[in-house]
Amino acid sequence: MGLLSGNGRSEIPPVPADRIVLKKFHSARYLHALKTASKGRWNIEALNMGIGTLDCPVFNGLYDYSVLACGATLTAAELILSGSADVAFNPSGGYHHAGPERAAGFCYINDVALACLVLAEQGKRVLYLDVDVHHGDGVAYAFYDRSDVMTISFHENPGTLFPGTGFEDEIGTGQGKGYCVNVPLPVGTYDEAYMKAFNAIALPLIGAYNPDVIVFELGADALAGDPLAHLYLTNNVYAEIIKHLISLDKPILATGGGGYNIDNTVRAWALAWSILAGADTEHDMNLGVGGVMLESTDWQGGLRDRTLAVSSQQHDIVMPVVEATIEMVKANVFAFHGL
Ligand SMILES: [Zn+2]
């Protein structure tokens, strides 16, 4: 689509993450086990750290792959820190479930936690926003007691989805109290309900926090039709959120994340990048253009999804739950920010 070059855009080859940087978040014992497993030597100690499970299998080149994917996110962070880029996107990033000594949920090396750490070390106030359908647990807990990295995660209710954490009352501890924000959403949450929660919670908090830089984990598994999750979004939600972020006029480090309906994920990330890169932002044809009446069933909306119809029954089930969640989150965290 010509979106990778021109108009100040460029593709930057990633550099594998340095072991010294990796150790800012992961333990030496864990990194050693990951590297060893990658070479075919795997033991019960590695398994106890989540390496070699069904979710996090061992494969040839696992270590090189993990540190290269992470290195791309860190390369993006460096571009932003040096002022070389206002916006950087690593679709092969967003491994938000990995813990200091734990592989989990398809994640081995937590590139997003490391990027937030590196940015915070340079004195930046970091906002971490996570719209993957799963709770961004690895990042939330990395900064649970810190106020220099605010984490906001929108996700499907942990009662119905991995990893089982991310309820409204998980708000951080000590210095970090009020700087960890979780917005669990019910099965069937659709665009209007999602944006209601985003506008009511994320916008005022981001405004009050006034970050220097935004790290944006853009999992595409909250889209309708994802085989692993149960939300009902279209990619128009991501487009709208990105426009809000751009309007803040802060550097944005975006990453991919989950996304298991491949076609939908590809289009969502292509759309996200096109908007992040300042292309075609007014192309809002997400209504019912096309169809046999117009002598063509071709979809004219480009990368955008068609608007999905929502039944009154779905509305009546979802909206009251989302509204109650909004009130609970506001009651739990807004006072810490003078809201
Ligand atoms: Zn996910």
PDB file of C-alpha atoms in Angstrom, residues 184-186 189 193-194 196-197 317-327:
ATOM      1  CA  PRO A 184     -12.587  -5.552  32.388  1.00  0.00           C
ATOM      2  CA  LEU A 185     -15.296  -5.790  29.739  1.00  0.00           C
ATOM      3  CA  PRO A 186     -18.087  -8.341  29.368  1.00  0.00           C
ATOM      4  CA  THR A 189     -18.709  -5.798  24.194  1.00  0.00           C
ATOM      5  CA  ALA A 193     -19.828   0.277  24.661  1.00  0.00           C
ATOM      6  CA  TYR A 194     -16.031   0.049  24.350  1.00  0.00           C
ATOM      7  CA  LYS A 196     -17.951   4.737  26.156  1.00  0.00           C
ATOM      8  CA  ALA A 197     -15.538   3.109  28.612  1.00  0.00           C
ATOM      9  CA  ILE A 317     -26.808  -7.317  28.379  1.00  0.00           C
ATOM     10  CA  VAL A 318     -23.558  -5.458  27.711  1.00  0.00           C
ATOM     11  CA  MET A 319     -24.199  -1.775  28.348  1.00  0.00           C
ATOM     12  CA  PRO A 320     -25.304  -1.941  32.017  1.00  0.00           C
ATOM     13  CA  VAL A 321     -22.248  -4.043  32.870  1.00  0.00           C
ATOM     14  CA  VAL A 322     -19.910  -1.625  31.112  1.00  0.00           C
ATOM     15  CA  GLU A 323     -21.560   1.342  32.826  1.00  0.00           C
ATOM     16  CA  ALA A 324     -21.164  -0.304  36.234  1.00  0.00           C
ATOM     17  CA  THR A 325     -17.492  -1.021  35.472  1.00  0.00           C
ATOM     18  CA  ILE A 326     -16.912   2.606  34.498  1.00  0.00           C
ATOM     19  CA  GLU A 327     -18.322   3.777  37.827  1.00  0.00           C
TER      20      GLU A 327
END
